[in-house]
Tab-separated table of C-alpha atoms in Angstrom:
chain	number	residue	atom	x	y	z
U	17	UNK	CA	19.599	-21.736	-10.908
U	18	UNK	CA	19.506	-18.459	-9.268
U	19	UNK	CA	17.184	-20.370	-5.939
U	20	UNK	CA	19.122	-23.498	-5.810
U	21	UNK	CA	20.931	-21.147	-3.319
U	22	UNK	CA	18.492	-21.064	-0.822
U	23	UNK	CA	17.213	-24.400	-1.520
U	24	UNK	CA	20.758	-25.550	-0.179
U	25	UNK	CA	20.358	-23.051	2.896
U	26	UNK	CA	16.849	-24.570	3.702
U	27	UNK	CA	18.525	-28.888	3.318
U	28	UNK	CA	21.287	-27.693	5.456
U	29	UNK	CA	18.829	-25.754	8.405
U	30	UNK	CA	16.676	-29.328	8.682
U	31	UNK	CA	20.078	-30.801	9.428
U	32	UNK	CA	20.976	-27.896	12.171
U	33	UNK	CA	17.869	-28.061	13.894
U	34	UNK	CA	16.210	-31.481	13.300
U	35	UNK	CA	13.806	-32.553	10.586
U	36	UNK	CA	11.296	-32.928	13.753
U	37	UNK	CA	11.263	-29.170	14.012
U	38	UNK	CA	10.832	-28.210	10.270
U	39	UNK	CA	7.937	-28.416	7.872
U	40	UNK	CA	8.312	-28.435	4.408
U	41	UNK	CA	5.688	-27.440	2.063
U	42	UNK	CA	5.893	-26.891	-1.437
U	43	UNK	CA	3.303	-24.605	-3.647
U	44	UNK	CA	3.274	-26.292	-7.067
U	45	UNK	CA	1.149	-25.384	-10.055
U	46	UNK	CA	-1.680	-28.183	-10.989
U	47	UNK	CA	-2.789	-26.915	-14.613
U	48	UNK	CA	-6.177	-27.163	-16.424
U	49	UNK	CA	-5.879	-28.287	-20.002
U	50	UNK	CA	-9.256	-26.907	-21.246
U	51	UNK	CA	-8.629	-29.024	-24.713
U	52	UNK	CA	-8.614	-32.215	-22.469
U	53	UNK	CA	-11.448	-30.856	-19.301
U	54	UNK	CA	-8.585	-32.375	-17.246
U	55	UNK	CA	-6.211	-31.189	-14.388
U	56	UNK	CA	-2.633	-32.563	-15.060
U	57	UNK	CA	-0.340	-33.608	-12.475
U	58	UNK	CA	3.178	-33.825	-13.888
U	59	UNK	CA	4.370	-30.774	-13.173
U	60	UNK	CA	4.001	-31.070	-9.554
U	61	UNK	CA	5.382	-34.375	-10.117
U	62	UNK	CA	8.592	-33.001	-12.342
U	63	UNK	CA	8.896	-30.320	-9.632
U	64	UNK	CA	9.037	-32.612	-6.239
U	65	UNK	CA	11.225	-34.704	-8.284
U	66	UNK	CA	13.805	-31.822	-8.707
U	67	UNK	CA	13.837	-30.956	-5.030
U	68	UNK	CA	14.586	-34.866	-4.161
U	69	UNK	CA	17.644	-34.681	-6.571
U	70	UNK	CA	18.935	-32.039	-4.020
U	71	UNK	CA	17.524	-33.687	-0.207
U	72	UNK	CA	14.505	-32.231	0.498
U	73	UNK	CA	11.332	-34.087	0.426
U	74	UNK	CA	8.084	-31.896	0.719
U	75	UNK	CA	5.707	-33.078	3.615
U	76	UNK	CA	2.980	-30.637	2.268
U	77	UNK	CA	1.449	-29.890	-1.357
U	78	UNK	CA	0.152	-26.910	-1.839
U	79	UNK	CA	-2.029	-27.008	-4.693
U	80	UNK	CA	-2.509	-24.091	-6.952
U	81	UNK	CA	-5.287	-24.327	-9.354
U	82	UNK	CA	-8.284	-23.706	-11.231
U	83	UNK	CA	-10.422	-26.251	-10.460
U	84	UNK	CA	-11.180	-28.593	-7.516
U	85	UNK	CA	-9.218	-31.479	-7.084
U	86	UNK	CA	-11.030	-34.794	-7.034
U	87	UNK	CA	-10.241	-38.108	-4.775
U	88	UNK	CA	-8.484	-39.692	-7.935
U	89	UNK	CA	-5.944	-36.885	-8.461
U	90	UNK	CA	-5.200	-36.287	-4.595
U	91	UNK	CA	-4.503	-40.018	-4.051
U	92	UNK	CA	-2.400	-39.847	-7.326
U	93	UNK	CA	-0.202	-36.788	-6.122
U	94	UNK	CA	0.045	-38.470	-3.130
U	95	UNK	CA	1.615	-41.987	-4.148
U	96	UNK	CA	3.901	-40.154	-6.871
U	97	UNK	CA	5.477	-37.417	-4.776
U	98	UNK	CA	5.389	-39.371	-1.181
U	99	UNK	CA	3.498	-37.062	0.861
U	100	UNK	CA	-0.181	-38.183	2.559
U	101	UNK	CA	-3.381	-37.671	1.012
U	102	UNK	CA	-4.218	-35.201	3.609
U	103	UNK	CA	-0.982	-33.511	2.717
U	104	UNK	CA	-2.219	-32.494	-0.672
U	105	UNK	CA	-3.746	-29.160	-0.080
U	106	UNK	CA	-6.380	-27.817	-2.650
U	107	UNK	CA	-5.534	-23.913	-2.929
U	108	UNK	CA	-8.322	-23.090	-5.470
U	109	UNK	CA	-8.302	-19.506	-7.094
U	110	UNK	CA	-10.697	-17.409	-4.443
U	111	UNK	CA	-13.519	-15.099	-6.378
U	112	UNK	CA	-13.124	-11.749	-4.838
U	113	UNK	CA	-10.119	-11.559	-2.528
U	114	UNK	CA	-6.828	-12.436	-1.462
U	115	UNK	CA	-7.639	-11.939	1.949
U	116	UNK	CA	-9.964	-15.209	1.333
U	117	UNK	CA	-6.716	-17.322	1.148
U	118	UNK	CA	-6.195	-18.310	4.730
U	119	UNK	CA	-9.877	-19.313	5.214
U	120	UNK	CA	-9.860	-21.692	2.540
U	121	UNK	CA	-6.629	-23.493	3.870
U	122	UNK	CA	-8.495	-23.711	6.996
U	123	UNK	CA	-11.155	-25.633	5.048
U	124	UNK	CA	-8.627	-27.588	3.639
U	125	UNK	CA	-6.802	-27.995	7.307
U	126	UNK	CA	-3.522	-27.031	6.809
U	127	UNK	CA	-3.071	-25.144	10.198
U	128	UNK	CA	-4.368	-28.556	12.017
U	129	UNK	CA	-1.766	-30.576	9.710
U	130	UNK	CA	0.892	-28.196	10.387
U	131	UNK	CA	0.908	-28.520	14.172
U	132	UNK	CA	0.372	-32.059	14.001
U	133	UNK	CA	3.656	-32.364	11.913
U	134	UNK	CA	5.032	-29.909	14.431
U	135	UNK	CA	3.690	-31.941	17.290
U	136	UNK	CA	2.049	-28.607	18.744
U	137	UNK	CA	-0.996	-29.078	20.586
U	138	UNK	CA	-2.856	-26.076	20.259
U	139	UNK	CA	-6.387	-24.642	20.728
U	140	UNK	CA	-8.527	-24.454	17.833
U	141	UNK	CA	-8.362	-20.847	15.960
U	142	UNK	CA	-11.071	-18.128	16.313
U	143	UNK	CA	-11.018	-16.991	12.602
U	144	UNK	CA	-14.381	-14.435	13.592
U	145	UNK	CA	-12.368	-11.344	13.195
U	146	UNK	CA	-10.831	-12.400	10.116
U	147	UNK	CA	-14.299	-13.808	8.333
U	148	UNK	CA	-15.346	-10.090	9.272
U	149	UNK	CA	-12.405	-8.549	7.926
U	150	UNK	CA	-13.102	-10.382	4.539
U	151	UNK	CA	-16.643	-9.818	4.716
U	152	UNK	CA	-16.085	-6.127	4.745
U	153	UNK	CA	-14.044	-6.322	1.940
U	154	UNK	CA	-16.320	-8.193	-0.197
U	155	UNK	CA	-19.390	-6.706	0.545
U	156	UNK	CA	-18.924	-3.075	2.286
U	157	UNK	CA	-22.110	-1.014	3.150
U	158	UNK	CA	-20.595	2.202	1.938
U	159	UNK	CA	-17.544	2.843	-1.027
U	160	UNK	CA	-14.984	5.842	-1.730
U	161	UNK	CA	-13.057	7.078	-4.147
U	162	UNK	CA	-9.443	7.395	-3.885
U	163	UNK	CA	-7.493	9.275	-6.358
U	164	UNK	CA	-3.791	7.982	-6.719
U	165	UNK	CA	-1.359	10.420	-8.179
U	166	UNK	CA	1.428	8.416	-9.659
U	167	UNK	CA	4.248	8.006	-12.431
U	168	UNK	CA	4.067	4.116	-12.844
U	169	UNK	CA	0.825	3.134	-13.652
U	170	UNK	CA	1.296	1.077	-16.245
U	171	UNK	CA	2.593	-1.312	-13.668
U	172	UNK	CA	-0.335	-1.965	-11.543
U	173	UNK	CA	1.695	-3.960	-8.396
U	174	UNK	CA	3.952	-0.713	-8.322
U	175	UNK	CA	1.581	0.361	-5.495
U	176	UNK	CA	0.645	-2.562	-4.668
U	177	UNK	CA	1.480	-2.345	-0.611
U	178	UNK	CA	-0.115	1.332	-0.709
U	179	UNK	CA	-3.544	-0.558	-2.784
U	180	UNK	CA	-3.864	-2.734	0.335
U	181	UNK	CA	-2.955	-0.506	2.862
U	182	UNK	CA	-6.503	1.784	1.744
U	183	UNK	CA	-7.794	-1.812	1.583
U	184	UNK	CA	-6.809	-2.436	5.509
U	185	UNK	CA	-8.049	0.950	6.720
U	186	UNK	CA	-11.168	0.913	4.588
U	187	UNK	CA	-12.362	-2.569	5.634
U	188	UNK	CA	-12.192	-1.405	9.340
U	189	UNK	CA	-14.490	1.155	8.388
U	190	UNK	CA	-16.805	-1.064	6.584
U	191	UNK	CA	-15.954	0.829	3.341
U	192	UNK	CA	-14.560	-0.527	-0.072
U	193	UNK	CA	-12.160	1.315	-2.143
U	194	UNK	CA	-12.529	2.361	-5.843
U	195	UNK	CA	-9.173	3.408	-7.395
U	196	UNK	CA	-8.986	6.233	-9.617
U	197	UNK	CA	-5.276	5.427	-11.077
U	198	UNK	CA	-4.193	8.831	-12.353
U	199	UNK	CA	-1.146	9.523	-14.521
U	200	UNK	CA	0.449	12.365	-12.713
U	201	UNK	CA	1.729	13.813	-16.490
U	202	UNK	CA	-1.756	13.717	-17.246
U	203	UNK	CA	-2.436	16.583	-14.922
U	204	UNK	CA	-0.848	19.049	-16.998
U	205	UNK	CA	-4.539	19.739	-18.303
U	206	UNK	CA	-7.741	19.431	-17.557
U	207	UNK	CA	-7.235	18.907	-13.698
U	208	UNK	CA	-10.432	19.652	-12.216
U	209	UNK	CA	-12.178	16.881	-14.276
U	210	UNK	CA	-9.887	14.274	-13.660
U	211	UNK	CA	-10.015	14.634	-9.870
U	212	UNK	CA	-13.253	16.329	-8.792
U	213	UNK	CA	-14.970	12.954	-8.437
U	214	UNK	CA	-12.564	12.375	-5.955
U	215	UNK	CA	-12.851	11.654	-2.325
U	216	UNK	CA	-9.176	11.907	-1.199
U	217	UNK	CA	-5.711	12.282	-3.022
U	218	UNK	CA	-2.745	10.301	-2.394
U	219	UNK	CA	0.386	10.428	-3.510
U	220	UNK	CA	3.027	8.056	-3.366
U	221	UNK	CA	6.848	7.788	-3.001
U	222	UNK	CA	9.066	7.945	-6.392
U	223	UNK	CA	12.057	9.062	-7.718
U	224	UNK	CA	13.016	11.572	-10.726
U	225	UNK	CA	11.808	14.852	-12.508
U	226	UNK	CA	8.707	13.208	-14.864
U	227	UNK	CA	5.525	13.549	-12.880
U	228	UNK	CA	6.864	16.051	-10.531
U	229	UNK	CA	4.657	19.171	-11.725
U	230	UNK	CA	1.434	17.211	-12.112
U	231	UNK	CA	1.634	15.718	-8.368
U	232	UNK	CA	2.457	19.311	-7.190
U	233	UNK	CA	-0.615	20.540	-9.491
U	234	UNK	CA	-2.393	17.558	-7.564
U	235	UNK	CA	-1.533	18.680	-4.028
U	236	UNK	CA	-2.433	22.055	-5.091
U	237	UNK	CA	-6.381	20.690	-5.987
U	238	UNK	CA	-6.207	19.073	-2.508
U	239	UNK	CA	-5.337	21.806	-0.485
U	240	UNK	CA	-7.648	24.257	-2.114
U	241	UNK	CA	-10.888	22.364	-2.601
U	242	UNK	CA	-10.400	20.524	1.173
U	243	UNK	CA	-9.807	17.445	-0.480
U	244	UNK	CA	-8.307	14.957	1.804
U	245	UNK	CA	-4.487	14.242	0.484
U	246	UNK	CA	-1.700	11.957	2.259
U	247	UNK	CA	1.404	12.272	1.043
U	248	UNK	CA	3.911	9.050	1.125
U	249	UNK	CA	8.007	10.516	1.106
U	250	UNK	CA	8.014	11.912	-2.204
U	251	UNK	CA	4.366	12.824	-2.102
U	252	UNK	CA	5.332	14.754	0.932
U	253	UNK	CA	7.906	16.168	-0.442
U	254	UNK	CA	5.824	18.220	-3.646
U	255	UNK	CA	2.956	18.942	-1.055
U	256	UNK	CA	6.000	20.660	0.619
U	257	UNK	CA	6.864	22.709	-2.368
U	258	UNK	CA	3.531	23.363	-3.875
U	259	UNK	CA	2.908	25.143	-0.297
U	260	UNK	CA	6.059	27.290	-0.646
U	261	UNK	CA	5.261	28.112	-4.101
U	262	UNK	CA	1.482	28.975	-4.174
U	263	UNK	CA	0.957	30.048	-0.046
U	264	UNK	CA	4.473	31.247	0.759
U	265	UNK	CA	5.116	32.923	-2.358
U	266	UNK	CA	8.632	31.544	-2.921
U	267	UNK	CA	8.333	30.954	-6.913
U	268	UNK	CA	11.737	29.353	-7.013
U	269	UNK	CA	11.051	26.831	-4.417
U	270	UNK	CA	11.832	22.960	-5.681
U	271	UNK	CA	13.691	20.236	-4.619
U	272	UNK	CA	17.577	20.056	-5.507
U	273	UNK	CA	16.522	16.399	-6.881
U	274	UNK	CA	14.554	18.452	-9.554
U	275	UNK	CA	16.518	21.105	-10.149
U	276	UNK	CA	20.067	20.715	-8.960
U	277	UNK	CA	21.134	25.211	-9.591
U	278	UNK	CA	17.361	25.958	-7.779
U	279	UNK	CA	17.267	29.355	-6.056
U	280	UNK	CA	15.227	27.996	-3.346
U	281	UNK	CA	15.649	23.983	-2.606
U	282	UNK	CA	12.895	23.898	0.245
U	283	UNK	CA	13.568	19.744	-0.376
U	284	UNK	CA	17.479	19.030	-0.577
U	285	UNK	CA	19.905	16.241	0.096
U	286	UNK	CA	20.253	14.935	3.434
U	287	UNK	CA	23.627	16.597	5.019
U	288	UNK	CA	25.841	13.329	5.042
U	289	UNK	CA	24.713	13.079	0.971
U	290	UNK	CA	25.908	16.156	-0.048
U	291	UNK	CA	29.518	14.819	-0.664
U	292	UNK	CA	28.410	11.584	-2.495
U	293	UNK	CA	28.784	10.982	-5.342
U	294	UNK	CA	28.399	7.042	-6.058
U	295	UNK	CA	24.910	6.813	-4.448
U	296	UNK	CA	24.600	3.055	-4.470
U	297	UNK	CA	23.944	2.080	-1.183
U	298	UNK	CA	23.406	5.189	0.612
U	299	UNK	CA	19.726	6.412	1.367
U	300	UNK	CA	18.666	6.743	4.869
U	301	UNK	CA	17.220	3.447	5.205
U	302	UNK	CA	15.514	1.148	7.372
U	303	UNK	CA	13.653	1.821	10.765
U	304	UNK	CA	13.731	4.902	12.424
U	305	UNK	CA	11.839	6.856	15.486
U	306	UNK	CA	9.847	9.719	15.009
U	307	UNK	CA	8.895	11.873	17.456
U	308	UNK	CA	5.407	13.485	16.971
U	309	UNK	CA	4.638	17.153	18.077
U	310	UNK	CA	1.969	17.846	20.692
U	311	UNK	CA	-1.051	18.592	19.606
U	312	UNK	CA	-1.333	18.059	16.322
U	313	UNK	CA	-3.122	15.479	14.096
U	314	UNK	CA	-0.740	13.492	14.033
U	315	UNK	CA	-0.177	12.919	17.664
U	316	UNK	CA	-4.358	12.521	17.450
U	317	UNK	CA	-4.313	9.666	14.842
U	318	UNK	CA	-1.085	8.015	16.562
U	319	UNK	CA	-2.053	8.503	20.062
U	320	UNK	CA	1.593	8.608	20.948
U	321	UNK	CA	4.913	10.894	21.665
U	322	UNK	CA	6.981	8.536	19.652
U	323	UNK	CA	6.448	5.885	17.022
U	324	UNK	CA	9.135	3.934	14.844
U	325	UNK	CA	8.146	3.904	10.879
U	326	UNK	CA	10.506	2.866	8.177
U	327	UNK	CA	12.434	4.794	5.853
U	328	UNK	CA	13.895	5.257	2.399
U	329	UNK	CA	14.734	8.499	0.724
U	330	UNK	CA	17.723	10.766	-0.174
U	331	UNK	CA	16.446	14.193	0.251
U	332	UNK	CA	14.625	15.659	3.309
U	333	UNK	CA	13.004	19.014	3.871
U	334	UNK	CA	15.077	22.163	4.518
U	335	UNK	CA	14.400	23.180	7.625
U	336	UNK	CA	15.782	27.046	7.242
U	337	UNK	CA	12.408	27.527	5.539
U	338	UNK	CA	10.486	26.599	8.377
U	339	UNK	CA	9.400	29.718	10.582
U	340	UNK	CA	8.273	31.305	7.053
U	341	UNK	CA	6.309	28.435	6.312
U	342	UNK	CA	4.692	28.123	9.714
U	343	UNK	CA	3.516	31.070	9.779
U	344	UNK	CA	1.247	30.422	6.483
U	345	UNK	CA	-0.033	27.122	8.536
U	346	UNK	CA	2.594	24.677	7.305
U	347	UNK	CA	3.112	22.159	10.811
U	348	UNK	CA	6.026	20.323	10.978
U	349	UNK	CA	4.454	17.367	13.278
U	350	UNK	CA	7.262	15.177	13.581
U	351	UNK	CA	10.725	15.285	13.893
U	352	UNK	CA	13.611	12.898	14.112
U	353	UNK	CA	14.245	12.801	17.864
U	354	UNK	CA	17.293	15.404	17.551
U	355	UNK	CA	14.650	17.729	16.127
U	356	UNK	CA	16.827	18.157	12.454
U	357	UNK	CA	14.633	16.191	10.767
U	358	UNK	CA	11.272	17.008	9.490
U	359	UNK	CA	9.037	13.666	9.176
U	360	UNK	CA	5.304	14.622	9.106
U	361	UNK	CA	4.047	17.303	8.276
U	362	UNK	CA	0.478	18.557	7.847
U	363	UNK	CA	-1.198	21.899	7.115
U	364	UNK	CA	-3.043	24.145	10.128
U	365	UNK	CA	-6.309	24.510	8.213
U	366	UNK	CA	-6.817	22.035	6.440
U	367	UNK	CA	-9.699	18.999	7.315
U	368	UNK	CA	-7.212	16.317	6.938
U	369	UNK	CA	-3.769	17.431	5.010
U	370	UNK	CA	-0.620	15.025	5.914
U	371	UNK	CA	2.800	14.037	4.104
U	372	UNK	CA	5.417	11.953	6.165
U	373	UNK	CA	8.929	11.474	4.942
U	374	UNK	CA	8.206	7.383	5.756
U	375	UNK	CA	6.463	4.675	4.469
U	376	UNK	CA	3.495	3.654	6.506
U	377	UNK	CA	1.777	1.304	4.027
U	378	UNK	CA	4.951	-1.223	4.966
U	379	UNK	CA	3.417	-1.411	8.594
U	380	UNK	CA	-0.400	-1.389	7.649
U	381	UNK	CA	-1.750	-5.174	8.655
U	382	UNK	CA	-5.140	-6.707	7.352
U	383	UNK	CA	-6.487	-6.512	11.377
U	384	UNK	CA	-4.643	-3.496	12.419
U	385	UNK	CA	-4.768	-0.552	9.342
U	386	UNK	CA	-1.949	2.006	9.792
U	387	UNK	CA	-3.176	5.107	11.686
U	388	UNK	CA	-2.346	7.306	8.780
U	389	UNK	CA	-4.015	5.507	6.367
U	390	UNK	CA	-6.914	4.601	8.609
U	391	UNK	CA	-7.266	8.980	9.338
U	392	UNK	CA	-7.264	9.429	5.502
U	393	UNK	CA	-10.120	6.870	4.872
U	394	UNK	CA	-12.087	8.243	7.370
U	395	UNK	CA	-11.137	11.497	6.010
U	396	UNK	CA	-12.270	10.917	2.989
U	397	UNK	CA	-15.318	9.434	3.626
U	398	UNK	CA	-16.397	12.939	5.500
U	399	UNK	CA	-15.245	15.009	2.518
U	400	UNK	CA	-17.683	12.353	0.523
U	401	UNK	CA	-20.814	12.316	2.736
U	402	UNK	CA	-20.466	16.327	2.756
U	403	UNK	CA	-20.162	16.175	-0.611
U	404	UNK	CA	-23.239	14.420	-1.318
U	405	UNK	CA	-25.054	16.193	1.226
U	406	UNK	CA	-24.170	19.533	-0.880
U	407	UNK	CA	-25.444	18.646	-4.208
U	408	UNK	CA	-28.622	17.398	-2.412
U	409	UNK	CA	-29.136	20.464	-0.929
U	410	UNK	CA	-28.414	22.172	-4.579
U	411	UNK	CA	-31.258	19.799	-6.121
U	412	UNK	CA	-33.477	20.182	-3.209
U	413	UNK	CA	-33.536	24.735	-3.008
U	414	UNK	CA	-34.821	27.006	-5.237
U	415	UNK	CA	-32.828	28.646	-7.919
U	416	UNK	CA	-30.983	31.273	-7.086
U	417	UNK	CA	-30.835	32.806	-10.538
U	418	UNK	CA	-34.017	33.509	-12.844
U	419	UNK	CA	-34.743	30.882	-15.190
U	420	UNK	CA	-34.643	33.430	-17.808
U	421	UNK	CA	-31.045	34.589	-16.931
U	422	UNK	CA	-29.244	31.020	-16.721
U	423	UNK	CA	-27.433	31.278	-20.176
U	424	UNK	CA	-27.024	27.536	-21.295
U	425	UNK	CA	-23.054	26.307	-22.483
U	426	UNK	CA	-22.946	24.954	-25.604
């Protein structure tokens, strides 16, 4: 009920801008009864069906299922829901990747079928880039570890654009990605073994009190061990007041969406918020430019002045704690272009320390990582290789303590 909506909005389009300009493809469900070893077709059949009853005929099957579909059963789909054998479109379950998706259409020849339909006439694709891409990403020559700090974990596509944003920037680094999904309440003990096999930290956007102190406790680890951490709006946002806390020695310091009476709210409410109180509707939303400082990281992993990244949040840094911060090695590298806004900011001596008031991961693409994301990987792969290189070194000299004196933990 709640798509027959835009099932009317797509039958009355075809009529606005002629059925010759429209291809309609449906992605239907063709189960495997493992009782009967047999694919069953009457659900796509049911389904078509339904969309007749309301004007719109698919020209395309897309197949999803678990098992390759035979002549018999294409030619079958084909008579009972009026479309063309070639029209029935075998979108088997891929092994390793979703990124394997568009190359097995190809095999199937859906992009030819679609510009035939279209009458296009177009070259035929170069698909070497993206075969790399995929290649990387099933078989890497190198992996890192990626610690994400989070409160939803139970709900694994919570991250899910950040997951394939590291996926984007490690692939163009021939590098695949283990996840170390860490509950950020978990942190309340026992830190140092839950993130000192670790390569990089990231924390991502959220909302709400549980979780704060164990991401702060996170960005904490990361800034004194040289771990690589990028922090996504929220994520910036407790790297902001772990750093006034522990470097600046402002005990107080939190964020007003913490702690509402707090002596020191280095994160508050945007200015325009402070009056509101039905908040429906009212984050600082959508796209928005950023202007990045001069020399700075930032401007070295962008390569630009200016760059547009898109937002949603309620409370922003409080600038009136910046010149005490900066002078500890806190860098505010980008502003909103009236300067009031703090968007980026990273930390002076630090290998590779960021937070940004944005979301990047919404503007990372399979063949084009964001920056941000691409600088962490890379990042982190250093921090990794040094790593290693350390506790070869350790195996490799002599003992610096007697034999006699090492006093073994029981």
């Amino acid at each position: 009920i709640e798509g027959l909506p835009f099932l009317e909005a797509i039958r009355q389009f075809i009529l606005e801008v002629g059925p010759q300009n429209v291809v309609n493809m449906h992605v239907t469900l063709v189960p495997y009864i493992k009782a009967a070893h047999e694919l069953k077709t009457k659900p796509t059949q049911q389904s078509v069906a339904k969309l007749r009853e309301i004007g719109l005929q698919p020209q395309v099957l897309i197949c999803r299922t678990e098992k390759p579909l035979d002549g018999d059963l294409r030619r079958k789909l084909s008579m009972f829901c009026s479309v063309t054998e070639k029209a029935v479109i075998e979108e088997r379950d891929v092994e390793h990747t979703i990124y394997e998706v568009p190359l097995t259409l190809h095999a199937e020849g859906l992009d030819q079928l679609v510009c035939d339909l279209l009458h296009l006439e177009t070259p035929q694709p170069d698909l070497k880039d993206w075969k790399e891409f995929v290649d990387c990403v099933i078989s890497p020559s190198k992996r890192v570890t990626i610690g994400v700090v989070g409160k939803y974990m139970d709900v694994r596509d919570a991250y899910k654009s950040i997951y394939e944003s590291l996926t984007h920037a490690a692939a163009s680094e021939d590098c695949g990605i283990d996840l170390k999904l860490i509950d950020a309440e978990s942190l309340a003990e026992n830190i140092d073994a839950k993130l000192k096999d670790v390569a990089g930290i990231l924390i991502p956007g959220g909302f709400g009190m549980r979780g704060a102190e164990g991401k702060i406790d996170a960005a904490r680890y990361a800034r004194e061990h040289g771990v690589p951490y990028l922090g996504l709006c929220l994520g910036m946002q407790v790297a902001t007041i772990e750093f006034a806390r522990n470097v600046c020695e402002i005990k107080n310091a939190n964020s007003t969406e913490f702690d509402k009476d707090t002596m020191d709210p280095v994160i508050s409410l945007l200015e325009e918020q402070r009056g509101v109180s039905n908040k429906g509707a009212s984050m600082r939303l959508g796209t928005w430019p950023t202007k990045i400082s001069p020399g700075t990281l930032a401007e070295k992993l962008y390569g630009a002045t200016e760059v547009t990244e898109r937002h949603r949040h309620r409370y922003v840094y409080n600038s009136k704690y910046h010149e005490r911060m900066n002078a500890k090695g806190f860098v505010i590298s980008g502003t909103s272009p009236d300067g009031t806004l703090a968007e980026l900011i990273e930390l002076r001596d630090h290998p590779y320390f960021i937070g940004c008031q944005y979301h990047p991961e919404f503007q990372s693409k399979p063949n084009k990582p964001h920056p941000l994301f691409k600088g962490f990987i890379q990042a982190s792969l250093a921090h990794s290789a040094d790593r290693a290189r350390r506790v070869a070194g350790d195996q490799e000299s002599p003992r610096r303590v007697l034999e006699r004196e090492l006093v073994p933990q029981r």
